[in-house]
mmCIF file of C-alpha atoms in Angstrom:
data_model
loop_
_atom_site.group_PDB
_atom_site.id
_atom_site.type_symbol
_atom_site.label_atom_id
_atom_site.label_comp_id
_atom_site.label_asym_id
_atom_site.label_seq_id
_atom_site.Cartn_x
_atom_site.Cartn_y
_atom_site.Cartn_z
ATOM 1 C CA MET A 1 0.000 0.000 0.000
ATOM 2 C CA LEU A 2 1.307 3.431 -0.964
ATOM 3 C CA LYS A 3 2.214 5.610 2.012
ATOM 4 C CA ILE A 4 2.030 9.335 1.313
ATOM 5 C CA ASP A 5 5.137 10.188 3.353
ATOM 6 C CA GLU A 6 7.172 7.561 1.506
ATOM 7 C CA TYR A 7 5.730 8.735 -1.816
ATOM 8 C CA ILE A 8 7.007 12.279 -1.190
ATOM 9 C CA ILE A 9 10.489 11.011 -0.285
ATOM 10 C CA ILE A 10 10.664 8.786 -3.370
ATOM 11 C CA ARG A 11 9.206 11.457 -5.675
ATOM 12 C CA ASP A 12 11.921 13.927 -4.695
ATOM 13 C CA PHE A 13 14.610 11.242 -4.916
ATOM 14 C CA ILE A 14 13.538 10.220 -8.442
ATOM 15 C CA LYS A 15 13.329 13.847 -9.585
ATOM 16 C CA LYS A 16 16.889 14.489 -8.422
ATOM 17 C CA LYS A 17 18.214 11.381 -10.188
ATOM 18 C CA SER A 18 16.309 12.167 -13.396
ATOM 19 C CA LEU A 19 17.762 15.662 -13.569
ATOM 20 C CA LEU A 20 21.263 14.287 -13.016
ATOM 21 C CA LEU A 21 20.725 11.766 -15.835
ATOM 22 C CA MET A 22 19.427 14.482 -18.149
ATOM 23 C CA ASP A 23 22.530 16.559 -17.504
ATOM 24 C CA HIS A 24 24.890 13.584 -17.853
ATOM 25 C CA GLU A 25 23.304 12.396 -21.114
ATOM 26 C CA LYS A 26 23.099 15.991 -22.396
ATOM 27 C CA LYS A 27 19.379 15.784 -23.107
ATOM 28 C CA ASN A 28 17.117 18.778 -23.549
ATOM 29 C CA HIS A 29 14.415 17.210 -21.409
ATOM 30 C CA ALA A 30 13.784 14.283 -19.084
ATOM 31 C CA ARG A 31 10.797 12.782 -17.350
ATOM 32 C CA THR A 32 11.329 13.914 -13.767
ATOM 33 C CA GLY A 33 7.887 13.248 -12.346
ATOM 34 C CA ILE A 34 5.579 10.240 -12.455
ATOM 35 C CA ALA A 35 1.911 10.534 -11.464
ATOM 36 C CA ILE A 36 1.123 9.199 -8.005
ATOM 37 C CA ASN A 37 -1.366 6.661 -9.379
ATOM 38 C CA ASN A 38 1.516 5.020 -11.303
ATOM 39 C CA TYR A 39 3.359 4.133 -8.101
ATOM 40 C CA ARG A 40 3.052 0.477 -7.136
ATOM 41 C CA THR A 41 4.365 -1.473 -4.179
ATOM 42 C CA ILE A 42 5.361 -5.115 -4.245
ATOM 43 C CA GLU A 43 6.654 -7.401 -1.535
ATOM 44 C CA ILE A 44 9.322 -9.988 -2.301
ATOM 45 C CA ASN A 45 10.542 -12.258 0.484
ATOM 46 C CA GLY A 46 9.372 -9.825 3.147
ATOM 47 C CA LYS A 47 10.946 -6.729 1.582
ATOM 48 C CA THR A 48 8.962 -3.858 0.072
ATOM 49 C CA TYR A 49 9.802 -2.233 -3.245
ATOM 50 C CA TYR A 50 8.281 0.718 -5.037
ATOM 51 C CA LEU A 51 7.866 0.469 -8.803
ATOM 52 C CA ILE A 52 7.590 3.814 -10.587
ATOM 53 C CA PRO A 53 6.828 3.161 -14.281
ATOM 54 C CA THR A 54 5.767 5.523 -17.042
ATOM 55 C CA ASN A 55 2.304 5.001 -18.516
ATOM 56 C CA LEU A 56 3.672 3.646 -21.783
ATOM 57 C CA PHE A 57 6.077 1.247 -20.074
ATOM 58 C CA THR A 58 3.183 -0.257 -18.122
ATOM 59 C CA ALA A 59 0.873 -0.420 -21.140
ATOM 60 C CA ILE A 60 3.434 -2.217 -23.307
ATOM 61 C CA VAL A 61 4.717 -4.695 -20.713
ATOM 62 C CA ASP A 62 1.324 -5.480 -19.162
ATOM 63 C CA ARG A 63 -0.775 -5.489 -22.326
ATOM 64 C CA TYR A 64 0.471 -4.584 -25.786
ATOM 65 C CA LEU A 65 3.550 -6.801 -26.051
ATOM 66 C CA GLY A 66 1.562 -9.979 -25.400
ATOM 67 C CA ILE A 67 -1.224 -8.939 -27.776
ATOM 68 C CA ALA A 68 1.216 -7.970 -30.542
ATOM 69 C CA SER A 69 3.139 -11.257 -30.301
ATOM 70 C CA ALA A 70 -0.129 -13.175 -30.782
ATOM 71 C CA LYS A 71 -1.589 -10.954 -33.520
ATOM 72 C CA TYR A 72 1.630 -10.509 -35.515
ATOM 73 C CA PRO A 73 3.740 -13.612 -34.700
ATOM 74 C CA ASN A 74 5.725 -13.279 -37.930
ATOM 75 C CA GLN A 75 7.122 -9.963 -36.666
ATOM 76 C CA PHE A 76 8.803 -11.679 -33.719
ATOM 77 C CA GLY A 77 11.856 -13.921 -33.814
ATOM 78 C CA THR A 78 13.084 -12.352 -37.061
ATOM 79 C CA GLY A 79 16.385 -11.073 -35.702
ATOM 80 C CA ASN A 80 15.187 -7.535 -36.381
ATOM 81 C CA ALA A 81 14.181 -5.345 -33.439
ATOM 82 C CA ASN A 82 12.418 -2.960 -35.814
ATOM 83 C CA ASP A 83 9.902 -5.708 -36.647
ATOM 84 C CA VAL A 84 8.960 -6.007 -32.974
ATOM 85 C CA ILE A 85 8.417 -2.256 -32.670
ATOM 86 C CA LYS A 86 6.353 -2.241 -35.879
ATOM 87 C CA ALA A 87 4.101 -5.004 -34.497
ATOM 88 C CA ILE A 88 3.396 -3.024 -31.325
ATOM 89 C CA TYR A 89 2.909 0.179 -33.310
ATOM 90 C CA ASP A 90 0.402 -1.461 -35.664
ATOM 91 C CA LEU A 91 -1.948 -2.257 -32.769
ATOM 92 C CA GLU A 92 -2.778 1.443 -32.404
ATOM 93 C CA PRO A 93 -0.818 3.567 -34.925
ATOM 94 C CA TRP A 94 -0.151 7.117 -33.766
ATOM 95 C CA PHE A 95 2.269 9.826 -34.869
ATOM 96 C CA ASP A 96 4.557 7.868 -37.181
ATOM 97 C CA LEU A 97 6.700 4.779 -36.702
ATOM 98 C CA ASN A 98 10.011 6.636 -36.382
ATOM 99 C CA ARG A 99 8.550 8.969 -33.776
ATOM 100 C CA PHE A 100 7.085 5.995 -31.900
ATOM 101 C CA ASN A 101 10.489 4.282 -31.820
ATOM 102 C CA GLU A 102 12.138 7.477 -30.586
ATOM 103 C CA ILE A 103 9.617 7.814 -27.756
ATOM 104 C CA LEU A 104 10.063 4.203 -26.643
ATOM 105 C CA LYS A 105 13.854 4.306 -26.479
ATOM 106 C CA THR A 106 14.254 7.592 -24.635
ATOM 107 C CA GLU A 107 12.057 8.043 -21.586
ATOM 108 C CA GLN A 108 9.980 4.868 -21.142
ATOM 109 C CA PHE A 109 11.160 3.061 -18.054
ATOM 110 C CA CYS A 110 10.393 1.758 -14.598
ATOM 111 C CA TYR A 111 12.375 2.901 -11.571
ATOM 112 C CA VAL A 112 12.607 0.443 -8.689
ATOM 113 C CA VAL A 113 13.637 1.390 -5.170
ATOM 114 C CA GLU A 114 13.507 -0.298 -1.780
ATOM 115 C CA VAL A 115 12.100 1.616 1.187
ATOM 116 C CA LYS A 116 12.343 0.425 4.778
ATOM 117 C CA ASN A 117 10.796 2.349 7.659
ATOM 118 C CA GLY A 118 10.646 5.510 5.576
ATOM 119 C CA VAL A 119 14.311 5.303 4.542
ATOM 120 C CA ILE A 120 15.311 4.893 0.884
ATOM 121 C CA ASN A 121 17.872 2.323 -0.127
ATOM 122 C CA GLU A 122 20.138 4.428 -2.345
ATOM 123 C CA LYS A 123 20.559 1.471 -4.724
ATOM 124 C CA LEU A 124 18.283 2.635 -7.562
ATOM 125 C CA LEU A 125 17.440 0.397 -10.527
ATOM 126 C CA ARG A 126 16.092 1.724 -13.820
ATOM 127 C CA ILE A 127 14.533 -0.779 -16.227
ATOM 128 C CA ASP A 128 14.136 0.782 -19.677
ATOM 129 C CA LEU A 129 12.092 -0.751 -22.467
ATOM 130 C CA TYR A 130 15.337 -0.435 -24.443
ATOM 131 C CA ARG A 131 18.078 2.160 -24.858
ATOM 132 C CA ASP A 132 18.616 1.931 -28.605
ATOM 133 C CA ILE A 133 18.385 -0.275 -31.701
ATOM 134 C CA LYS A 134 21.606 -1.032 -33.558
ATOM 135 C CA GLU A 135 22.610 -3.165 -36.512
ATOM 136 C CA ASN A 136 24.578 -6.294 -35.654
ATOM 137 C CA LYS A 137 27.334 -8.057 -37.593
ATOM 138 C CA ASN A 138 24.812 -10.452 -39.171
ATOM 139 C CA GLY A 139 22.798 -7.666 -40.760
ATOM 140 C CA GLY A 140 19.996 -7.842 -38.197
ATOM 141 C CA PHE A 141 19.031 -5.235 -35.623
ATOM 142 C CA ASP A 142 19.317 -5.722 -31.860
ATOM 143 C CA PHE A 143 17.718 -4.034 -28.897
ATOM 144 C CA ILE A 144 20.429 -2.388 -26.817
ATOM 145 C CA GLY A 145 19.809 -2.605 -23.087
ATOM 146 C CA GLY A 146 16.518 -2.755 -21.243
ATOM 147 C CA VAL A 147 13.916 -5.451 -20.851
ATOM 148 C CA PHE A 148 13.309 -5.874 -24.604
ATOM 149 C CA HIS A 149 16.887 -7.089 -24.929
ATOM 150 C CA CYS A 150 16.203 -9.647 -22.177
ATOM 151 C CA TYR A 151 12.890 -10.756 -23.718
ATOM 152 C CA LYS A 152 14.797 -12.458 -26.553
ATOM 153 C CA HIS A 153 15.145 -15.478 -24.260
ATOM 154 C CA PHE A 154 11.402 -15.758 -23.594
ATOM 155 C CA SER A 155 8.022 -16.395 -25.150
ATOM 156 C CA TYR A 156 4.397 -15.956 -24.160
ATOM 157 C CA GLU A 157 1.727 -18.506 -25.065
ATOM 158 C CA GLY A 158 4.131 -20.098 -27.534
ATOM 159 C CA ASN A 159 5.102 -16.868 -29.312
ATOM 160 C CA PRO A 160 8.554 -15.238 -29.037
ATOM 161 C CA LEU A 161 8.585 -11.903 -27.225
ATOM 162 C CA SER A 162 11.521 -10.286 -28.998
ATOM 163 C CA THR A 163 14.050 -10.849 -31.775
ATOM 164 C CA SER A 164 14.989 -14.475 -31.049
ATOM 165 C CA LYS A 165 12.948 -17.558 -31.944
ATOM 166 C CA GLU A 166 13.518 -19.068 -28.486
ATOM 167 C CA ILE A 167 10.433 -20.658 -26.944
ATOM 168 C CA ASN A 168 10.539 -20.419 -23.165
ATOM 169 C CA ASP A 169 7.060 -19.461 -21.998
ATOM 170 C CA ILE A 170 6.529 -17.168 -19.026
ATOM 171 C CA LYS A 171 3.090 -16.693 -17.490
ATOM 172 C CA TYR A 172 2.967 -13.000 -18.419
ATOM 173 C CA PRO A 173 5.576 -10.637 -19.926
ATOM 174 C CA SER A 174 5.617 -8.732 -16.616
ATOM 175 C CA VAL A 175 7.013 -11.828 -14.861
ATOM 176 C CA LEU A 176 10.453 -10.943 -16.191
ATOM 177 C CA ILE A 177 10.290 -7.529 -14.499
ATOM 178 C CA PHE A 178 9.813 -9.168 -11.107
ATOM 179 C CA LYS A 179 12.610 -11.658 -11.797
ATOM 180 C CA ILE A 180 14.966 -8.791 -12.646
ATOM 181 C CA ILE A 181 14.031 -6.974 -9.432
ATOM 182 C CA THR A 182 14.589 -10.092 -7.335
ATOM 183 C CA ALA A 183 17.947 -10.836 -8.955
ATOM 184 C CA PHE A 184 19.159 -7.257 -8.554
ATOM 185 C CA PHE A 185 18.089 -6.580 -4.974
ATOM 186 C CA GLN A 186 18.160 -10.057 -3.448
ATOM 187 C CA GLY A 187 20.368 -12.156 -5.697
ATOM 188 C CA ASN A 188 24.014 -13.053 -5.291
ATOM 189 C CA VAL A 189 25.406 -10.032 -7.145
ATOM 190 C CA THR A 190 28.952 -10.263 -8.492
ATOM 191 C CA VAL A 191 30.821 -7.011 -9.136
ATOM 192 C CA VAL A 192 32.993 -7.270 -12.254
ATOM 193 C CA ASP A 193 34.343 -3.720 -12.241
ATOM 194 C CA LYS A 194 33.191 -0.233 -11.227
ATOM 195 C CA PHE A 195 30.673 -0.164 -14.087
ATOM 196 C CA THR A 196 29.462 -3.763 -14.332
ATOM 197 C CA SER A 197 27.821 -6.314 -12.062
ATOM 198 C CA TYR A 198 25.708 -9.389 -12.642
ATOM 199 C CA SER A 199 23.289 -11.708 -10.896
ATOM 200 C CA GLU A 200 22.020 -15.110 -11.966
ATOM 201 C CA VAL A 201 18.386 -16.174 -12.035
ATOM 202 C CA GLN A 202 16.517 -19.376 -12.857
ATOM 203 C CA ILE A 203 13.374 -19.021 -14.987
ATOM 204 C CA ASN A 204 11.714 -22.292 -15.975
ATOM 205 C CA ASN A 205 14.553 -24.502 -17.199
ATOM 206 C CA GLU A 206 16.764 -21.592 -18.228
ATOM 207 C CA LYS A 207 19.506 -20.128 -16.068
ATOM 208 C CA LEU A 208 20.284 -16.559 -17.056
ATOM 209 C CA ARG A 209 22.958 -14.078 -16.157
ATOM 210 C CA LEU A 210 21.495 -10.585 -15.867
ATOM 211 C CA VAL A 211 24.097 -7.873 -16.361
ATOM 212 C CA PHE A 212 23.711 -4.386 -14.875
ATOM 213 C CA TYR A 213 25.500 -1.172 -15.787
ATOM 214 C CA TYR A 214 26.309 1.351 -13.051
ATOM 215 C CA GLU A 215 26.353 4.990 -14.088
ATOM 216 C CA GLN A 216 28.749 6.564 -11.591
ATOM 217 C CA ASN A 217 27.808 10.216 -12.007
ATOM 218 C CA THR A 218 24.163 9.612 -11.134
ATOM 219 C CA GLU A 219 24.531 6.379 -9.127
ATOM 220 C CA VAL A 220 21.795 4.677 -11.139
ATOM 221 C CA PHE A 221 21.895 1.026 -12.230
ATOM 222 C CA PHE A 222 20.571 0.019 -15.668
ATOM 223 C CA VAL A 223 19.629 -3.375 -17.095
ATOM 224 C CA LYS A 224 22.283 -3.959 -19.747
ATOM 225 C CA THR A 225 21.930 -7.501 -21.076
ATOM 226 C CA ALA A 226 20.998 -11.093 -20.309
ATOM 227 C CA HIS A 227 22.469 -14.324 -21.598
ATOM 228 C CA LYS A 228 22.053 -18.017 -20.932
ATOM 229 C CA ILE A 229 24.664 -19.859 -18.901
#
């Protein structure tokens, strides 16, 4: 349950971090405030976490990604991230496709923070949809960073959720978000260097290594990649 005093503390904390990120990434704008009705609390193994997602992040992860993978299955598992974005876009076309892609890769994310007795754990995780789309050496296009990069190892109701053809069904696309949170905050995290750490997680029969990037200037952790081990 959302507590108003904790909401105010987290709101100010997120605003400060967002402004630091905007300055560090040399952006002209950044989403510094999220509506109070977007705040969600979850409890994992007795610990409470606040999830602060944008509207579009929630809509895509909780609804549109699963619908798009069922309605346009040929757009998934092609090795081309642009096909996945086109499938989601075609559900409800607005603006134009390039603009839609730009919106998704810039400021669509979910912040996750732990709060205990009104005190914020300074370890802040940001889960983007994705940070960019780039061509790979095979001529395809990959999602760079974020949960869409991780979705390549999963499927929903028998349909791939990203660029890979891997079939590894999860109950809902949002399940992966909770697995990432658990691995990051409660997993056995290994620090590789000052920028990189990883934690391993078991999902169905797959064991994955989730890799996190630490941005030193803002002290924010990002989901970087995931690979099978």
